[in-house]
Short mmCIF file of C-alpha atoms in Angstrom, two decimals:
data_model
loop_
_atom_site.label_atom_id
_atom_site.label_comp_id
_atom_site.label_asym_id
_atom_site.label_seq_id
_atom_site.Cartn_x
_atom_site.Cartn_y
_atom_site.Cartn_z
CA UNK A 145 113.61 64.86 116.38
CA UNK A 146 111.73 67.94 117.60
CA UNK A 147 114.60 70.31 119.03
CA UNK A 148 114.20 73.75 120.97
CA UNK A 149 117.15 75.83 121.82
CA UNK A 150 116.49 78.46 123.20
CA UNK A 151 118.08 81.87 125.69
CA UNK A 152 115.34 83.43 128.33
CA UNK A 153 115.82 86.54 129.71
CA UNK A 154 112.67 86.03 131.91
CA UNK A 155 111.79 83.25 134.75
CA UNK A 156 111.51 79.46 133.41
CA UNK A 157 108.26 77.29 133.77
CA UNK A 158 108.58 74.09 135.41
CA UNK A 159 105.74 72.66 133.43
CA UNK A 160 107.03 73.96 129.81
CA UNK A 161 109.51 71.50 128.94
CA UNK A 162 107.10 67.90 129.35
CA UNK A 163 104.15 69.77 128.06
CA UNK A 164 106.40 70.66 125.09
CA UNK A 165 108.30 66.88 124.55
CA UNK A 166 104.71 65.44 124.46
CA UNK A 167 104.22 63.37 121.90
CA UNK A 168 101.28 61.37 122.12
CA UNK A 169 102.77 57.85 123.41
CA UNK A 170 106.01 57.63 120.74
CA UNK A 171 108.20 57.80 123.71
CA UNK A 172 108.39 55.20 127.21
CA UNK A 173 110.36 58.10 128.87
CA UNK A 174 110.61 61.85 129.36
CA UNK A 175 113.67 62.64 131.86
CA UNK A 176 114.18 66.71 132.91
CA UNK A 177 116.68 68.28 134.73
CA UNK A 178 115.83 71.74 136.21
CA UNK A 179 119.03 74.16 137.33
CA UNK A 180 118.52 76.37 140.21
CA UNK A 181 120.95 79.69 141.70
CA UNK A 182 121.97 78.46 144.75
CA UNK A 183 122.32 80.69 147.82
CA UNK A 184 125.83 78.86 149.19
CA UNK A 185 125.50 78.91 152.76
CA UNK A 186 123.21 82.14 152.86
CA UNK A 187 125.91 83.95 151.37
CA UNK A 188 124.61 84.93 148.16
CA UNK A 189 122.26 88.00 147.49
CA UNK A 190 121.70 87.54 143.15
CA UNK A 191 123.46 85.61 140.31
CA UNK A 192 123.80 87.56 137.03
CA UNK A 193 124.53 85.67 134.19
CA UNK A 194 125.80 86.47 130.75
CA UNK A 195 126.35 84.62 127.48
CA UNK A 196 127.78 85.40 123.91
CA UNK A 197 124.35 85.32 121.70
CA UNK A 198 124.70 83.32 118.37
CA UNK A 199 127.38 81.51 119.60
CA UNK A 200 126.01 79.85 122.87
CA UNK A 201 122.92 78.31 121.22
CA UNK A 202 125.39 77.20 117.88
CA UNK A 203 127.01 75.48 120.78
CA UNK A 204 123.58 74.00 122.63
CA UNK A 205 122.80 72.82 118.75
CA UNK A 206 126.00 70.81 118.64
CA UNK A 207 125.47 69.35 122.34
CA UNK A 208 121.88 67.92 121.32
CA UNK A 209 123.19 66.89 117.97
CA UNK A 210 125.82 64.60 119.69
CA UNK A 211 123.03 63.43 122.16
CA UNK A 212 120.59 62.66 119.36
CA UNK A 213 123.22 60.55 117.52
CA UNK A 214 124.34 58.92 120.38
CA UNK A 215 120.57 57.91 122.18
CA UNK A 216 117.55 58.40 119.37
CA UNK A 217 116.31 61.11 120.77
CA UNK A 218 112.83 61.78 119.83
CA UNK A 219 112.72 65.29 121.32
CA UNK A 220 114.91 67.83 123.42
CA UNK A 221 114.59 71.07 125.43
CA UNK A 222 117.44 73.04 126.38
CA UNK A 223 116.14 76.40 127.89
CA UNK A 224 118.76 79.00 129.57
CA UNK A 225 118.14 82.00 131.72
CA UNK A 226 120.16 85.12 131.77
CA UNK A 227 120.27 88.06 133.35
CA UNK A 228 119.41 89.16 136.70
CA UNK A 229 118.48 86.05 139.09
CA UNK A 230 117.52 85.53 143.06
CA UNK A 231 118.28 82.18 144.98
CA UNK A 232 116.02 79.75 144.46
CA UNK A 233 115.06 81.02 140.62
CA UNK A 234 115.96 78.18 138.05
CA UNK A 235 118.14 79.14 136.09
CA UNK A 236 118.28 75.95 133.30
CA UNK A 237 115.87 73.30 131.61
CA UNK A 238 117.16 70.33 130.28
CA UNK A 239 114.64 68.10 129.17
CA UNK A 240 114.35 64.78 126.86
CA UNK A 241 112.00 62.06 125.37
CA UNK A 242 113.09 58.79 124.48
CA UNK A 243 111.48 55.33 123.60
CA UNK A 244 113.51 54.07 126.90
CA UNK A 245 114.49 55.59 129.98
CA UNK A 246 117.95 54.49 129.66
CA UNK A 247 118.61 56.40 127.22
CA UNK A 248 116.61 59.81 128.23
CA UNK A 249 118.33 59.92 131.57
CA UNK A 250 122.01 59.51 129.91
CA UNK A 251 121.18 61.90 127.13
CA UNK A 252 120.00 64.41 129.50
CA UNK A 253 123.20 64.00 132.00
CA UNK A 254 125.22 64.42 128.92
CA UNK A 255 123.81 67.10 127.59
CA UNK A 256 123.89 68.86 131.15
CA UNK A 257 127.37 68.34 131.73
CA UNK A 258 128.57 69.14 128.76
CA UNK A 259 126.12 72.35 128.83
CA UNK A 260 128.17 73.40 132.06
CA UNK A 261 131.66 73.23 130.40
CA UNK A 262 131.35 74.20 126.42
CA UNK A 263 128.73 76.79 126.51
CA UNK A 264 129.83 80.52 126.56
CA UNK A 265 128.15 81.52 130.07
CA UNK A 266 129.43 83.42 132.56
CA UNK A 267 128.24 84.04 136.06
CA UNK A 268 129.03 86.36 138.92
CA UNK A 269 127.43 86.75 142.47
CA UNK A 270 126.57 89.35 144.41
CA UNK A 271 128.16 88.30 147.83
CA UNK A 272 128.22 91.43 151.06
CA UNK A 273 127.32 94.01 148.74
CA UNK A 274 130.31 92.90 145.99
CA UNK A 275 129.79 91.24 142.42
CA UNK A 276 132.21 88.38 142.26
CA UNK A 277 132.59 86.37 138.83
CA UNK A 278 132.36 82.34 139.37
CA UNK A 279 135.09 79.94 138.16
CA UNK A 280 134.39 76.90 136.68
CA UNK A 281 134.31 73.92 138.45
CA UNK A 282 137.03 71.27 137.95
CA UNK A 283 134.40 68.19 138.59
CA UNK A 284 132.28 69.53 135.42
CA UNK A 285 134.69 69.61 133.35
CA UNK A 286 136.01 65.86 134.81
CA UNK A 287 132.37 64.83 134.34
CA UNK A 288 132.44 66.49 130.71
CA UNK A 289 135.65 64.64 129.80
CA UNK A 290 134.46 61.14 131.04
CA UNK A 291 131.29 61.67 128.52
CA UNK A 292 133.52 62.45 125.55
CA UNK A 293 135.64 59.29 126.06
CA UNK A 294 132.78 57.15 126.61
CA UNK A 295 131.84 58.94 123.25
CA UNK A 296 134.89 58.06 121.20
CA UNK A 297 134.74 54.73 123.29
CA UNK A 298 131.07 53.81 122.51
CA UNK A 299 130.13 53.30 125.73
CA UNK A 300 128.60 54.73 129.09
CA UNK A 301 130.66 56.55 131.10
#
């Protein structure tokens, strides 16, 4: 399985991550999943987001490797911005290929949601003039939790 992992300081291209997975008919299915900075009720000005390098794409390795095992993968993208970001700006890629499209759209979900609560990210915003650091989200880490029991469980979630 082709695999790329990687951190962007820079913006994201939307076409980068099908162009890459191509692979000349082996798969039925491609499935991506773009992440953008969301301005929450016109409230926030920038998003600035930080990670621990080494250690947050050791961590993105693992999360594919448990998606690959799980679904066949035949390829996956996992692409990260940090740094300085605007609403609007996406901030993650997410992207598989699969011989079915079962299987690409649960691998990707999985790999999303478990992105959001095991990777070493953090994120403030910049809200009337004041950088505020963002908690994480109980329902990711609910959604995160389901996916690791259906794991142990061998079966959806």
């Amino acid at each position: 399985m082709k695999t790329r992992i990687e951190i962007r300081n820079g913006p994201l291209v939307a076409a980068e991550p099908s162009d890459w997975l191509g692979d000349a008919g082996l798969s039925g299915a491609q499935v991506q999943f773009s992440g953008q900075v969301r301005d929450e009720q016109g409230r926030v000005e920038a998003l600035h987001l930080e990670h621990y390098p080494g250690m947050t794409e050791s961590v993105l390795g693992t999360i594919v490797e448990q998606a690959r095992q799980k679904w066949h993968l035949n390829g996956a993208w996992v692409v990260h911005r940090v740094g300085p970001m605007e609403p609007g700006d996406d901030i993650v890629q997410v992207a598989v290929s699969a011989a079915h499209r079962q299987a690409a759209f649960e691998a990707c979900a999985f790999i999303m949601d478990l992105l959001k609560t095991r990777a070493p990210f953090w994120k403030k915003e910049l809200i009337g003039g004041r950088w505020f650091w963002v908690e994480a989200r109980e329902r990711d880490a609910e959604a995160a939790a389901a996916w690791l029991r259906a794991l142990s469980a061998h079966e959806p979630p």
